[in-house]
Short mmCIF file of C-alpha atoms and ligand atoms in Angstrom, two decimals:
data_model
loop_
_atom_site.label_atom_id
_atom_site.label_comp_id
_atom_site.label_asym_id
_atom_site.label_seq_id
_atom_site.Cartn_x
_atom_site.Cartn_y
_atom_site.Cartn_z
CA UNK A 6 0.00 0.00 0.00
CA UNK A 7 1.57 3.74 -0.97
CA UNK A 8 2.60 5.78 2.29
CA UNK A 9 -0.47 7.80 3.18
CA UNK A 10 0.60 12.00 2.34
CA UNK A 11 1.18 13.76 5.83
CA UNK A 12 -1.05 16.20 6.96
CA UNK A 13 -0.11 19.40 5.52
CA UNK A 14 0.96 22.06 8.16
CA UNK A 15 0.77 25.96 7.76
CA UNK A 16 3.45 27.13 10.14
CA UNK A 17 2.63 30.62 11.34
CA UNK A 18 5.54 31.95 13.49
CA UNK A 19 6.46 35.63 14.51
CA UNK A 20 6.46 38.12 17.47
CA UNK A 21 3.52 38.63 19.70
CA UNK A 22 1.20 41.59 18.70
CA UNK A 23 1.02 40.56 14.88
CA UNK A 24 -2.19 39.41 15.09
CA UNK A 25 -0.93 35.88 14.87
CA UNK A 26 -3.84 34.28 16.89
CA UNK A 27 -7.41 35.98 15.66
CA UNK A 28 -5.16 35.07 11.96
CA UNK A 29 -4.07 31.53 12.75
CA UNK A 30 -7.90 30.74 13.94
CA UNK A 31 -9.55 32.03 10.86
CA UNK A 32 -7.42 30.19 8.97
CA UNK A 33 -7.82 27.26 10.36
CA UNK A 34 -11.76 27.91 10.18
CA UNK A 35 -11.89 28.85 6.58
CA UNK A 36 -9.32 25.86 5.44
CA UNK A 37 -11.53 23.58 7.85
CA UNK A 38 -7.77 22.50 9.49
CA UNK A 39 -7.14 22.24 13.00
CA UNK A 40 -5.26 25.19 14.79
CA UNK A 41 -2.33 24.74 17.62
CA UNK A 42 -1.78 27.22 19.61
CA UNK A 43 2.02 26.82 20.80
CA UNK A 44 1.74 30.10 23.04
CA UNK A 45 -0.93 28.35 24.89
CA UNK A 46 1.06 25.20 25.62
CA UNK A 47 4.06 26.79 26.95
CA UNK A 48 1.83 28.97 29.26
CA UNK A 49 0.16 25.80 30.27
CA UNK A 50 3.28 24.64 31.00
CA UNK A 51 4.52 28.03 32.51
CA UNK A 52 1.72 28.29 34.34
CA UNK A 53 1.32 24.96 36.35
CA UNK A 54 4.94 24.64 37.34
CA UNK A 55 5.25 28.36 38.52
CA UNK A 56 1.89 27.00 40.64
CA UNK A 57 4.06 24.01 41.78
CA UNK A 58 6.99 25.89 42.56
CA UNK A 59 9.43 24.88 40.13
CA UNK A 60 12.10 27.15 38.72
CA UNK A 61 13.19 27.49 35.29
CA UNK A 62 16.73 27.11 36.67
CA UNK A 63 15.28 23.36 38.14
CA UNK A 64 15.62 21.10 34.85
CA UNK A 65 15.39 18.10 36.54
CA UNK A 66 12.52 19.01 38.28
CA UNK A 67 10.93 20.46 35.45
CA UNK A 68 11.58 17.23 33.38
CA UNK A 69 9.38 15.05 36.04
CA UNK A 70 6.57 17.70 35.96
CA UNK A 71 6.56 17.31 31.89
CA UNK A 72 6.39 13.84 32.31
CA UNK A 73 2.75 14.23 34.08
CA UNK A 74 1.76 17.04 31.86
CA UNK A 75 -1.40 16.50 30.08
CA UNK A 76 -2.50 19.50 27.84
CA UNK A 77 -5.65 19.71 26.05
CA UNK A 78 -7.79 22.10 23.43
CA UNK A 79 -11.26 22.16 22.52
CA UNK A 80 -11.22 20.70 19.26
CA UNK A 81 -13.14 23.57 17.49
CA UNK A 82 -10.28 26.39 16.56
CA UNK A 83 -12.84 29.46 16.85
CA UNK A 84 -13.05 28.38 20.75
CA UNK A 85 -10.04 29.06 22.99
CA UNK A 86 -10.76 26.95 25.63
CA UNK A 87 -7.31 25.03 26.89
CA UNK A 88 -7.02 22.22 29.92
CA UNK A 89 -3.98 21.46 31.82
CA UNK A 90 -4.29 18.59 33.82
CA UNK A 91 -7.90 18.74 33.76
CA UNK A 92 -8.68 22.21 34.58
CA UNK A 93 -9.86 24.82 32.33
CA UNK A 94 -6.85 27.35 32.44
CA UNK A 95 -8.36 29.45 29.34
CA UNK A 96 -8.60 32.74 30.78
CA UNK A 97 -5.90 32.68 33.61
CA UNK A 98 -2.86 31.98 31.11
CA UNK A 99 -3.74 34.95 29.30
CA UNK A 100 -2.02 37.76 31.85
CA UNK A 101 1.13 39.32 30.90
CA UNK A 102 2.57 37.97 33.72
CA UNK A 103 1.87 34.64 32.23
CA UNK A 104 3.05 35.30 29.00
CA UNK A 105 6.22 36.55 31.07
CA UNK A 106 6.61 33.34 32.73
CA UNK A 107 5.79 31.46 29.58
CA UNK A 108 9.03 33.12 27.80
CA UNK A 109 11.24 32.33 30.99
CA UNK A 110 10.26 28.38 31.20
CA UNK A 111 10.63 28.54 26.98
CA UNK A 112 13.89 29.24 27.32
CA UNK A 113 14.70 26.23 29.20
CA UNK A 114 15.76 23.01 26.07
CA UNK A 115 14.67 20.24 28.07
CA UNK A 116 11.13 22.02 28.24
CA UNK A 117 11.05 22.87 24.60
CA UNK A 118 12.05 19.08 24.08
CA UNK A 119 9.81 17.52 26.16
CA UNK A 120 7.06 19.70 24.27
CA UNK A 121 7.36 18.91 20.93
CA UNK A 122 5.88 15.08 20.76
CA UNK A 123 2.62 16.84 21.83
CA UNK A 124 2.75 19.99 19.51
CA UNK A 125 3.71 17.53 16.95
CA UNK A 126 0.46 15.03 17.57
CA UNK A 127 -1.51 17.83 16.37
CA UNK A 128 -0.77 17.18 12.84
CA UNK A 129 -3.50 15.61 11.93
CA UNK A 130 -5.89 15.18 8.87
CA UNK A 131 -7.11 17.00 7.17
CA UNK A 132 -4.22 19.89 7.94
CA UNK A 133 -3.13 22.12 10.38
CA UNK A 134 -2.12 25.53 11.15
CA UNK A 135 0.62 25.88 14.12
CA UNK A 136 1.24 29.69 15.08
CA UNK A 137 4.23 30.23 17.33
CA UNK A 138 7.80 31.33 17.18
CA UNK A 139 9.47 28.17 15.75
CA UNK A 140 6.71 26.19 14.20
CA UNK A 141 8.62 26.78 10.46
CA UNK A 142 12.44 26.01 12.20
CA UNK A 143 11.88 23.23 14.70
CA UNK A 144 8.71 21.52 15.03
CA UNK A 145 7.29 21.17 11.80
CA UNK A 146 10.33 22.60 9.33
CA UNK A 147 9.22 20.32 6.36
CA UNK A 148 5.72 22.67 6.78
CA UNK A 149 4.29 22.52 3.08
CA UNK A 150 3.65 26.66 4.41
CA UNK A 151 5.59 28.85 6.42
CA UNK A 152 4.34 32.30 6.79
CA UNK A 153 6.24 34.69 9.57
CA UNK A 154 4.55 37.65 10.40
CA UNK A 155 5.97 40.56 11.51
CA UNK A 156 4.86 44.23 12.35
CA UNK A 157 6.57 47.51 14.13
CA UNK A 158 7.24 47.18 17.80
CA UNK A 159 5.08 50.21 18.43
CA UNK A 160 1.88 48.65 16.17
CA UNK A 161 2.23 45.64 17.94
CA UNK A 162 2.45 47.10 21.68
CA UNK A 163 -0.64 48.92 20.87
CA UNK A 164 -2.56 46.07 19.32
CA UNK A 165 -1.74 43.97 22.67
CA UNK A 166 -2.59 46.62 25.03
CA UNK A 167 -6.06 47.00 22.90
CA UNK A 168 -6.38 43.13 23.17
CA UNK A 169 -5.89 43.22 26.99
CA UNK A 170 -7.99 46.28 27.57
CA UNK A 171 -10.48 44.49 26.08
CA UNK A 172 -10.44 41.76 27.92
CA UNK A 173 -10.84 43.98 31.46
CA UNK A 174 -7.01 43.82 32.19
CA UNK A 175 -5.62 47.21 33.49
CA UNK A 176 -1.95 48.15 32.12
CA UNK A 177 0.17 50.79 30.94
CA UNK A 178 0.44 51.27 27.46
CA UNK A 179 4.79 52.24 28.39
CA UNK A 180 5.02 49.34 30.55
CA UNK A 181 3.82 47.12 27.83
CA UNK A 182 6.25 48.23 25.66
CA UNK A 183 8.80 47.67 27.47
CA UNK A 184 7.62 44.27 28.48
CA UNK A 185 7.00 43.25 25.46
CA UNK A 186 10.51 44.37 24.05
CA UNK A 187 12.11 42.42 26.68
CA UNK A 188 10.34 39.09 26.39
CA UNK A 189 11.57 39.38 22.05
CA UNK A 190 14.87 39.83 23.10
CA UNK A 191 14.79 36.57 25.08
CA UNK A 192 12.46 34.65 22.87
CA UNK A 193 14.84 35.94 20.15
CA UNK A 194 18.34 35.72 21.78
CA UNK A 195 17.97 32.17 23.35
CA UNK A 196 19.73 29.26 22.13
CA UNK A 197 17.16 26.56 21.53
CA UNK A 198 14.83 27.37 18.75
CA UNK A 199 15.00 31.30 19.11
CA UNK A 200 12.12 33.07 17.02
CA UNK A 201 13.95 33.61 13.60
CA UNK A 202 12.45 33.86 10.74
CA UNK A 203 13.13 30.44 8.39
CA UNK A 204 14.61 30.87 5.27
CA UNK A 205 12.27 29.67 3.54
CA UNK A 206 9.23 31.67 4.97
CA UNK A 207 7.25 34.37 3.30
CA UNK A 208 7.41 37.30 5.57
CA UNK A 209 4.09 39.52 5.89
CA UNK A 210 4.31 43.08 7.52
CA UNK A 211 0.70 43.35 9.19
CA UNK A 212 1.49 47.17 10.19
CA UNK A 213 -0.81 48.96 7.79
CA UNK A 214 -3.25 45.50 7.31
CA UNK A 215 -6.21 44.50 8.16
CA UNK A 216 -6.70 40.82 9.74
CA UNK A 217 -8.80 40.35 7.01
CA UNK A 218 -6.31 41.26 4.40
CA UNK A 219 -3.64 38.98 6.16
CA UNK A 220 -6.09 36.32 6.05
CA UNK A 221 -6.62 36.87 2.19
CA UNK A 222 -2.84 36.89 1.51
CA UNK A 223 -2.39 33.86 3.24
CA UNK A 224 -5.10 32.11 1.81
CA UNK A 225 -4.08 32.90 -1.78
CA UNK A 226 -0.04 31.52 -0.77
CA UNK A 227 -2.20 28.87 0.45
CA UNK A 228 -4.34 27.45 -2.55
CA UNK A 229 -0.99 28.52 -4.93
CA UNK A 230 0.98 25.87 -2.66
CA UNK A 231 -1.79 23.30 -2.27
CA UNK A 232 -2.12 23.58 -5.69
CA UNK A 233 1.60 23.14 -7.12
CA UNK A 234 1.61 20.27 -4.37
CA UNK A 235 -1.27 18.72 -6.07
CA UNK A 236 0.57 19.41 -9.82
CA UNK A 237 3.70 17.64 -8.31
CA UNK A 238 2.16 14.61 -7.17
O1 DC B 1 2.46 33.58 21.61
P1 DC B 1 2.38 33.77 23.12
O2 DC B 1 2.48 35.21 23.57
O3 DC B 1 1.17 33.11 23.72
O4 DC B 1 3.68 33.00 23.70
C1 DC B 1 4.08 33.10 25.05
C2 DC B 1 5.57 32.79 25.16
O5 DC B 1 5.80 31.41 24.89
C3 DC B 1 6.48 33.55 24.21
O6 DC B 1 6.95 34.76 24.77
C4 DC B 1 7.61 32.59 23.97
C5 DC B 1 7.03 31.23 24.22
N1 DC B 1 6.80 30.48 22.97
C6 DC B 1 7.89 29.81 22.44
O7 DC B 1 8.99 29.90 22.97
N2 DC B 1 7.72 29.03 21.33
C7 DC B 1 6.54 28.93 20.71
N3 DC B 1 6.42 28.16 19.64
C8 DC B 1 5.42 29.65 21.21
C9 DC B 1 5.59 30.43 22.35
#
């Protein structure tokens, strides 16, 4: 019997504040893939062993906790809803503080190791679209897509602080900035899987775009690749 195709896998990877998300969940709703979250896992992650007491300096430690790490999503990509260990940690990941915490524990390789088997289960039929910061580079680099998003640090603070505002949390438009410059540095300057932008990536600058127009561009890289794919086989 012929090898069954893989799954193919749109790998969406850039900084925070590009409207990766709200863009990566469309997607995935419109293509009728499913939709990992990375972000969410390694807040999950960040989140339950900052709970537990664990520093990111502990790798041993932190390699026991992974081993009793279950992580779940609801199955329908236009719903947020994520489960660690059985409880429903959707909203309470989403602080700055966790997204602080989530960059710290990222850093760590054993973490990032011990995380891919269950970013990588995710690929699935009939596709999927993975948004993080090394979705293209290191989990799923022979993605048939790989789309990095990028947009000026000053669009992007203000995008987040509109996003969290939204959602009823209280911060500082300067304090974000600054926050959110520091946590790119790391996520950029570490040595396992940094955020880089592959090689072979198309880079979009969502400064002056809609989400809707970065969904459109996407989708038409999309059918032009799924369609020379199709040619090829
Ligand atoms: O996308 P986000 O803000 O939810 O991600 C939170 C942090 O998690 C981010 O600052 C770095 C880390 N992260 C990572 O290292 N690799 C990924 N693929 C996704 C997120």
């Amino acid at each position: 019997m012929p090898d069954q195709p893989e799954p193919p896998v749109l790998a969406l990877d850039g900084p925070s504040g590009t409207g990766k998300g709200t863009v990566g969940r469309l997607l995935a709703g419109r293509l009728g893939w499913h939709y990992l979250d990375s972000g969410a896992v390694y807040r999950v992650f960040a989140y339950l062993a900052d709970k537990d007491g664990i520093l990111p300096e502990e790798e041993g430690k932190l390699t026991d906790f992974s081993r009793n790490l279950e992580i779940r999503f609801d199955p329908d990509p236009a719903v947020p809803g994520v489960y660690g260990n059985g409880a429903d940690l959707t909203q309470v990941i989403r602080t700055e503080r966790c997204g602080e915490l989530a960059s710290r524990y990222a850093a760590v390789p054993s973490v990032r190791t011990a995380l891919l088997a269950l970013q990588r289960g995710q690929q699935r039929p009939p596709g999927l679209v993975a948004d993080g910061r090394d979705m293209g580079s290191t989990v799923f680099p022979a993605a048939r897509i790989k789309i990095y998003l990028d947009a000026s640090a000053s669009v992007r603070a203000e995008r987040r602080y509109k996003q969290l505002k939204e959602k009823g949390f209280d911060v500082s438009l300067a304090r974000l900035r600054q926050d959110m410059a520091e946590r790119d540095r790391r996520d950029a300057s570490r040595a396992a899987s940094p955020l880089a932008m592959p090689a072979d990536a198309v880079r979009i600058d969502t400064s002056d775009l809609t989400i809707a127009e970065v969904v459109e561009r996407v989708m038409h890289l999309v059918s032009r690749q799924l369609e020379d794919g199709a040619a090829t086989r």
